[in-house]
PDB file of C-alpha atoms in Angstrom:
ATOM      1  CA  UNK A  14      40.290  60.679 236.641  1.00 41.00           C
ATOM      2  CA  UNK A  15      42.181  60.870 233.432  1.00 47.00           C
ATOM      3  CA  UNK A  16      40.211  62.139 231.795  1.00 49.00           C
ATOM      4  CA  UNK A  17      39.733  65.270 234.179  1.00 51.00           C
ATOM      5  CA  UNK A  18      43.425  65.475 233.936  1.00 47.00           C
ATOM      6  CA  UNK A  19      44.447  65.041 230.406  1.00 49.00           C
ATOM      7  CA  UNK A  20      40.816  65.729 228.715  1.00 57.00           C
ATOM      8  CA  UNK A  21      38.479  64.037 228.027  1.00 65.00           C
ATOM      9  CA  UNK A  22      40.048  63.205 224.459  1.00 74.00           C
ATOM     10  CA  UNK A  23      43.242  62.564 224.599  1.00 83.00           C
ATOM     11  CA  UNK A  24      46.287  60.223 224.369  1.00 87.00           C
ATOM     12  CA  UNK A  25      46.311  59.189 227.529  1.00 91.00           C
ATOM     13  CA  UNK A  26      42.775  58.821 228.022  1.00 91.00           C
ATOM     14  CA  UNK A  27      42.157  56.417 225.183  1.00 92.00           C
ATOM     15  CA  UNK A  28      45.425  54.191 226.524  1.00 91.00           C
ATOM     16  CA  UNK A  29      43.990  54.361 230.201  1.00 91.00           C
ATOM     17  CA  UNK A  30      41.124  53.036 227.922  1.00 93.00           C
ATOM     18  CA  UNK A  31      42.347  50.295 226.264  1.00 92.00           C
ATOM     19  CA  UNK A  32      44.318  49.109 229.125  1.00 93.00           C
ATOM     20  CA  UNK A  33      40.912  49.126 230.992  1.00 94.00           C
ATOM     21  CA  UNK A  34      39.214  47.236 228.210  1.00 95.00           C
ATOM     22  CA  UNK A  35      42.077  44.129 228.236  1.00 92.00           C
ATOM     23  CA  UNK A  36      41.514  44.143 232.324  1.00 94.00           C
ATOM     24  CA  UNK A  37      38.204  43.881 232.044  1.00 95.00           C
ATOM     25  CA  UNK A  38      38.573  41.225 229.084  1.00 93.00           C
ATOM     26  CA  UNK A  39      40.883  39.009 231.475  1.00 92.00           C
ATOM     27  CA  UNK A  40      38.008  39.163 234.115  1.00 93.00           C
ATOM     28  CA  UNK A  41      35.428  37.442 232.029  1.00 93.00           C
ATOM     29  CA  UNK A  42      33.746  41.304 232.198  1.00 95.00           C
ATOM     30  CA  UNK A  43      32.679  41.162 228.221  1.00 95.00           C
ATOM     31  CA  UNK A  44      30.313  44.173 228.322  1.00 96.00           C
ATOM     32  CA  UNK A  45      32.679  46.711 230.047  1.00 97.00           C
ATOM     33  CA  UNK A  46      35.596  44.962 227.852  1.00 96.00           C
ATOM     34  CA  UNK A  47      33.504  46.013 224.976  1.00 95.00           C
ATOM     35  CA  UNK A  48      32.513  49.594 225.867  1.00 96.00           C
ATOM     36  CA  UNK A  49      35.849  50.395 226.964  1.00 95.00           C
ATOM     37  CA  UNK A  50      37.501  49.066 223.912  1.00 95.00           C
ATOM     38  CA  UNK A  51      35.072  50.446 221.477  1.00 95.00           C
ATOM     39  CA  UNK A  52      35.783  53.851 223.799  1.00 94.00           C
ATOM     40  CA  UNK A  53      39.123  53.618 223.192  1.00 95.00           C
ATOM     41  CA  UNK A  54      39.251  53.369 218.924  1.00 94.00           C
ATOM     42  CA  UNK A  55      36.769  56.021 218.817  1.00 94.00           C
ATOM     43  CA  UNK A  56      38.994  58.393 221.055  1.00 94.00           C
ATOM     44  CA  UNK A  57      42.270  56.958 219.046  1.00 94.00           C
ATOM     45  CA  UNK A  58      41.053  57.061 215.520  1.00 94.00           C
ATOM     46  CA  UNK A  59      39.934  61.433 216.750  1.00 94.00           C
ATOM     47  CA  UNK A  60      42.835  62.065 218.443  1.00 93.00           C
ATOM     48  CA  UNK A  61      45.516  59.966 216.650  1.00 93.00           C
ATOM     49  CA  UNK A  62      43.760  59.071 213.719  1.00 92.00           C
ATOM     50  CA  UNK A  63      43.493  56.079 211.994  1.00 94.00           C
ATOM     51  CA  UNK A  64      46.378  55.050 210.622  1.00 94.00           C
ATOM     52  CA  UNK A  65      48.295  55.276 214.249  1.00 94.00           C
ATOM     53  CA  UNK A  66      50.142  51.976 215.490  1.00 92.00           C
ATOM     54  CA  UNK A  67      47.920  52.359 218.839  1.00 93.00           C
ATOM     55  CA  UNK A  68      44.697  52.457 216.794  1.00 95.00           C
ATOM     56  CA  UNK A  69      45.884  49.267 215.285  1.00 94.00           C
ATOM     57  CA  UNK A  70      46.773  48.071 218.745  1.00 93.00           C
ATOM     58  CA  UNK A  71      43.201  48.534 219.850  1.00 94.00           C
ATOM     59  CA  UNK A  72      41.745  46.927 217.057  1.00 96.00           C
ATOM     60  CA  UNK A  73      43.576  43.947 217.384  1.00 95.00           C
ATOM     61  CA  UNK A  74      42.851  44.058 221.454  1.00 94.00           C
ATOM     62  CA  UNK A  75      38.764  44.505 220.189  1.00 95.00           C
ATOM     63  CA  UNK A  76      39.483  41.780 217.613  1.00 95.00           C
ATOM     64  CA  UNK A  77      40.724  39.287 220.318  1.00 94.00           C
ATOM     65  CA  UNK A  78      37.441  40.186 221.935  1.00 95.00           C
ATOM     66  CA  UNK A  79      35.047  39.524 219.149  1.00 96.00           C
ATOM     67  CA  UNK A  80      36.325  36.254 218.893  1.00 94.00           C
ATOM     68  CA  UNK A  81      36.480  35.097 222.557  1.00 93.00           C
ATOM     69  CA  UNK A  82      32.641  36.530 222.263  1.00 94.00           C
ATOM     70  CA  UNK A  83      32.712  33.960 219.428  1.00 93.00           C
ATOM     71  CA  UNK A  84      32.192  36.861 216.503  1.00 95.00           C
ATOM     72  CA  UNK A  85      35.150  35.934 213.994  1.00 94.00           C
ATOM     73  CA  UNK A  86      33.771  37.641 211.131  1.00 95.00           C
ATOM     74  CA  UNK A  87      34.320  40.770 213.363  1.00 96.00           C
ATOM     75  CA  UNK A  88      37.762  39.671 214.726  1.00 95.00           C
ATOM     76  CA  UNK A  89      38.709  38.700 211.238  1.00 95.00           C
ATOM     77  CA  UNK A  90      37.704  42.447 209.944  1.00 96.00           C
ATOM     78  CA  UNK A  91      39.153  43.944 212.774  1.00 96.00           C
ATOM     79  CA  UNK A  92      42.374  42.224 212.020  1.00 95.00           C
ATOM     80  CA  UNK A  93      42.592  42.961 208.919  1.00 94.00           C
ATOM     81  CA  UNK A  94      42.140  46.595 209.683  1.00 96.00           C
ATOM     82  CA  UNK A  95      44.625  46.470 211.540  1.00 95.00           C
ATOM     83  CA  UNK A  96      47.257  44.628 209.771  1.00 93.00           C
ATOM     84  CA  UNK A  97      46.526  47.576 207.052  1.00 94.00           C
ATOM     85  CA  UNK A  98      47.559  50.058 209.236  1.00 95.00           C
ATOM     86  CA  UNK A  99      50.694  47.608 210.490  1.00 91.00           C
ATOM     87  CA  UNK A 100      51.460  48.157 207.165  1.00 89.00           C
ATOM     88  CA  UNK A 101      51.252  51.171 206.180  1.00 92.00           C
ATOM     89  CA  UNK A 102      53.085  52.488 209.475  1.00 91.00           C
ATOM     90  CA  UNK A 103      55.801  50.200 209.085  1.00 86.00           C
ATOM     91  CA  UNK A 104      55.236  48.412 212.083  1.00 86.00           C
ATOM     92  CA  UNK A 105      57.106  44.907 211.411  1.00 81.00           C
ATOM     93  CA  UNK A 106      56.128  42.966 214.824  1.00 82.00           C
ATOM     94  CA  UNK A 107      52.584  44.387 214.946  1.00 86.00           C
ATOM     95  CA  UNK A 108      51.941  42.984 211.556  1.00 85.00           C
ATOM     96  CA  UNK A 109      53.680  39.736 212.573  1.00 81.00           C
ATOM     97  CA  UNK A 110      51.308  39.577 215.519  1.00 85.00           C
ATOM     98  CA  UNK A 111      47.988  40.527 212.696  1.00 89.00           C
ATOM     99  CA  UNK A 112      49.161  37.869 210.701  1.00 84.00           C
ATOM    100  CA  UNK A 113      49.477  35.240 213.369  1.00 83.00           C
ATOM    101  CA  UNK A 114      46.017  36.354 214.814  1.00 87.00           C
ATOM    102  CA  UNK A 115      44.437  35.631 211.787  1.00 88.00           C
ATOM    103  CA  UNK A 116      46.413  32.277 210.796  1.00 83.00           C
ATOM    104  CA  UNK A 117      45.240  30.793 214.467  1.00 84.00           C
ATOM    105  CA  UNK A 118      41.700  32.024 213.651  1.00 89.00           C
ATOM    106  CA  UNK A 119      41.791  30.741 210.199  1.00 85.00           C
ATOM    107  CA  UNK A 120      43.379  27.756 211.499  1.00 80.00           C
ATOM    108  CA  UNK A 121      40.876  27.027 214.069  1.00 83.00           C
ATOM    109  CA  UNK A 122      38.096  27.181 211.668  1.00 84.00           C
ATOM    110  CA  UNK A 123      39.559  25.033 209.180  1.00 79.00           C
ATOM    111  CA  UNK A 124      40.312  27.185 207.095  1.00 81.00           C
ATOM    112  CA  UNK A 125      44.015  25.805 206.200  1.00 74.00           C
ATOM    113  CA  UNK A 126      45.163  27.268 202.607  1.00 75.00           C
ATOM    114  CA  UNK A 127      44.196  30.831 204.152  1.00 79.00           C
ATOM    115  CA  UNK A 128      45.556  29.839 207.459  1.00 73.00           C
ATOM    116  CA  UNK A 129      48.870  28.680 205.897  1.00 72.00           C
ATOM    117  CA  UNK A 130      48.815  31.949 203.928  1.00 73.00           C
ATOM    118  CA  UNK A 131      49.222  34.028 206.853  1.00 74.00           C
ATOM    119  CA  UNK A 132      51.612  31.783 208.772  1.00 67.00           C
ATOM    120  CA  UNK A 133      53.769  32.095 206.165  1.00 67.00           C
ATOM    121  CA  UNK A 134      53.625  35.667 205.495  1.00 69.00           C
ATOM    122  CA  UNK A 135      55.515  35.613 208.721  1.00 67.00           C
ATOM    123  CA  UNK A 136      58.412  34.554 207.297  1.00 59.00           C
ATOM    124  CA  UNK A 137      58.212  38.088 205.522  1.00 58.00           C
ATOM    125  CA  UNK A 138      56.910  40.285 208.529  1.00 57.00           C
ATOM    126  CA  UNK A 139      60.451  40.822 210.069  1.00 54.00           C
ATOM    127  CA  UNK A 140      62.654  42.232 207.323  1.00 55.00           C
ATOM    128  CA  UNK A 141      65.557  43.652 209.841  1.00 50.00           C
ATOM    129  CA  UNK A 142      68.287  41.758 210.588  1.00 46.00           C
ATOM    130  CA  UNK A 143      67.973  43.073 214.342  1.00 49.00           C
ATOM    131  CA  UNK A 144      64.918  41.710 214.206  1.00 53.00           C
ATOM    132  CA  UNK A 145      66.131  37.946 213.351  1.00 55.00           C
ATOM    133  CA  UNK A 146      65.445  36.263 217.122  1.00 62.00           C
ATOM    134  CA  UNK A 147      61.778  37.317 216.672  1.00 62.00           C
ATOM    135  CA  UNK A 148      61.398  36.519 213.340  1.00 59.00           C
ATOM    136  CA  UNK A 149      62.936  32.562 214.157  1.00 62.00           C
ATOM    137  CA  UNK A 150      60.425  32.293 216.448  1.00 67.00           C
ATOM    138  CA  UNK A 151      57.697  33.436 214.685  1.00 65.00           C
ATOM    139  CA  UNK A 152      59.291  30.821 212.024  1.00 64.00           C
ATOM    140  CA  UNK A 153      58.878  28.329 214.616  1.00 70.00           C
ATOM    141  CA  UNK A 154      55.464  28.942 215.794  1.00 70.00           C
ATOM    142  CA  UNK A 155      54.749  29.076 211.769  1.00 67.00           C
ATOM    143  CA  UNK A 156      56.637  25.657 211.437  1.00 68.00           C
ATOM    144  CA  UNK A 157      55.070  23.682 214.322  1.00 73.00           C
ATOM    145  CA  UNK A 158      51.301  24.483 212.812  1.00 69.00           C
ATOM    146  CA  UNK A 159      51.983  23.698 209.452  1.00 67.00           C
ATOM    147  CA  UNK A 160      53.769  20.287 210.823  1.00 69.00           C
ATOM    148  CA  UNK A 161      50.588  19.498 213.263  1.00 70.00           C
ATOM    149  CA  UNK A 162      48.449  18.899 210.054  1.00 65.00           C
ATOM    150  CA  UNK A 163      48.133  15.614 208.687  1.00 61.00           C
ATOM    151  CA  UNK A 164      48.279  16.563 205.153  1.00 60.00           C
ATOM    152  CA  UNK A 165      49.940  20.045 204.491  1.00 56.00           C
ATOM    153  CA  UNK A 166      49.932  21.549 200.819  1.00 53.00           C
ATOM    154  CA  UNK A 167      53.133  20.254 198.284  1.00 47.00           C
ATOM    155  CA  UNK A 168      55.626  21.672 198.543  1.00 52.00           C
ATOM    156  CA  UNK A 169      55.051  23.975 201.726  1.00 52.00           C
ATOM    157  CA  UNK A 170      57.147  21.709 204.149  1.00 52.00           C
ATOM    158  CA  UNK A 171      60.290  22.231 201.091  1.00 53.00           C
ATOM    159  CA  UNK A 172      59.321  26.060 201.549  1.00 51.00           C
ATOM    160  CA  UNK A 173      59.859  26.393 204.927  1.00 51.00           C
ATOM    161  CA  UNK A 174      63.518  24.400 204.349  1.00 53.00           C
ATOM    162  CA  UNK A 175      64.792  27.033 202.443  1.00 48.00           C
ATOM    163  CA  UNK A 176      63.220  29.702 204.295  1.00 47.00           C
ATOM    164  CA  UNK A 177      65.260  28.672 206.891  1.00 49.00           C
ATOM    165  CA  UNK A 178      68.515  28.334 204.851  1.00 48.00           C
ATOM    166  CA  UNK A 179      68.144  31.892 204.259  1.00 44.00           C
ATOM    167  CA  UNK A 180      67.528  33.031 207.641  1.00 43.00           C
ATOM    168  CA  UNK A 181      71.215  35.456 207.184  1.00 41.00           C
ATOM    169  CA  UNK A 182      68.947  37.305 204.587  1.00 41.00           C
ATOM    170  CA  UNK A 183      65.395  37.519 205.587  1.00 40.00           C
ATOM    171  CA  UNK A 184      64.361  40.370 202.820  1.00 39.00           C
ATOM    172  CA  UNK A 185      66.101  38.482 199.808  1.00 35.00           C
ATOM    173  CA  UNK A 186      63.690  35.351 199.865  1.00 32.00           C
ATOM    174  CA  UNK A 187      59.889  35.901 199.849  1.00 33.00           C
ATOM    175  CA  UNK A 188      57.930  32.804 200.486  1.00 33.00           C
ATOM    176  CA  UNK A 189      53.497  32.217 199.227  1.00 31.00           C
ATOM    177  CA  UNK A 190      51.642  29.644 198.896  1.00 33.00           C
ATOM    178  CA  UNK A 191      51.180  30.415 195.116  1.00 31.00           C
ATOM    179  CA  UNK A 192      54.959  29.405 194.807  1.00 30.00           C
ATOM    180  CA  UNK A 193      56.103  32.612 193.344  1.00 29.00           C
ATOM    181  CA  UNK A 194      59.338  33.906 195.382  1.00 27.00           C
TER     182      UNK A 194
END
């Protein structure tokens, strides 16, 4: 029906898409989640092209597929496609979001110095002040993972101390695991 009424590539049709896609996804309905999804960026990346913040949005929705399907290479490149476009479009909570999709998955696979890497990087995703309740909870969410590992990298636990005494001033204090500021 959309896409009688809007086209059948347009805006619209690739949202009523996506939206599709994550129903179906929430149903346990993989192979319609997939098709709808991979629908979806195709119509996004012609319409919109590809460095849109709703072509990033689908590929993290796809990417959240791939890896309930088990696929985390995928997921992982998907992500990262996505937090390039974040990025580049200046989308501060959408890159948040990238970057804690990626720590979990990193996380989950053991992967902990990469993991850490992007829970960190956090701490640098919200750079407005009006953005400072969404970055402290980000920093909380980054905080309690790094605290539920029995041995965290030196120093990273010192880090996140005065990451959090500069809250006032988010941009002026860059945190990475490398320990360069």
């Amino acid at each position: 029906m959309q896409r009688q009424f809007y086209g059948s590539d347009s805006e619209q049709a690739a949202t009523t898409l996506s939206n599709l896609g994550s129903l179906y996804q929430d149903a346990g309905r993989i192979d319609e989640a997939e098709a709808a999804y991979n629908e979806a960026m195709v119509m996004r990346a012609k319409v919109l092209g590809k460095q849109h913040p709703d072509y990033a949005n689908t590929l993290m929705l796809f990417a959240s597929l791939r890896r309930q399907m088990g696929r985390d290479v995928e997921a992982e490149d998907l992500n990262k496609q996505a937090l390039t476009v974040c990025q580049a479009t200046g989308q501060q909570r959408c890159a948040a979001t990238v970057l804690d999709n990626l720590g979990s998955l990193y996380f989950d696979k053991g992967r902990i110095p990469e993991a850490l890497d992007r829970l960190v990087a956090l701490y640098t995703a919200m750079d407005k002040p009006d953005e400072l309740q969404k970055y402290q909870e980000l920093n909380q969410i980054a905080t309690d993972r790094i605290n539920s590992l029995k041995d965290p990298p030196f120093n990273i636990k010192e880090r996140i101390a005065i990451r959090k005494r500069k809250v006032a001033k988010p941009t002026q204090y860059r945190l990475s695991l490398s320990g360069r500021c």
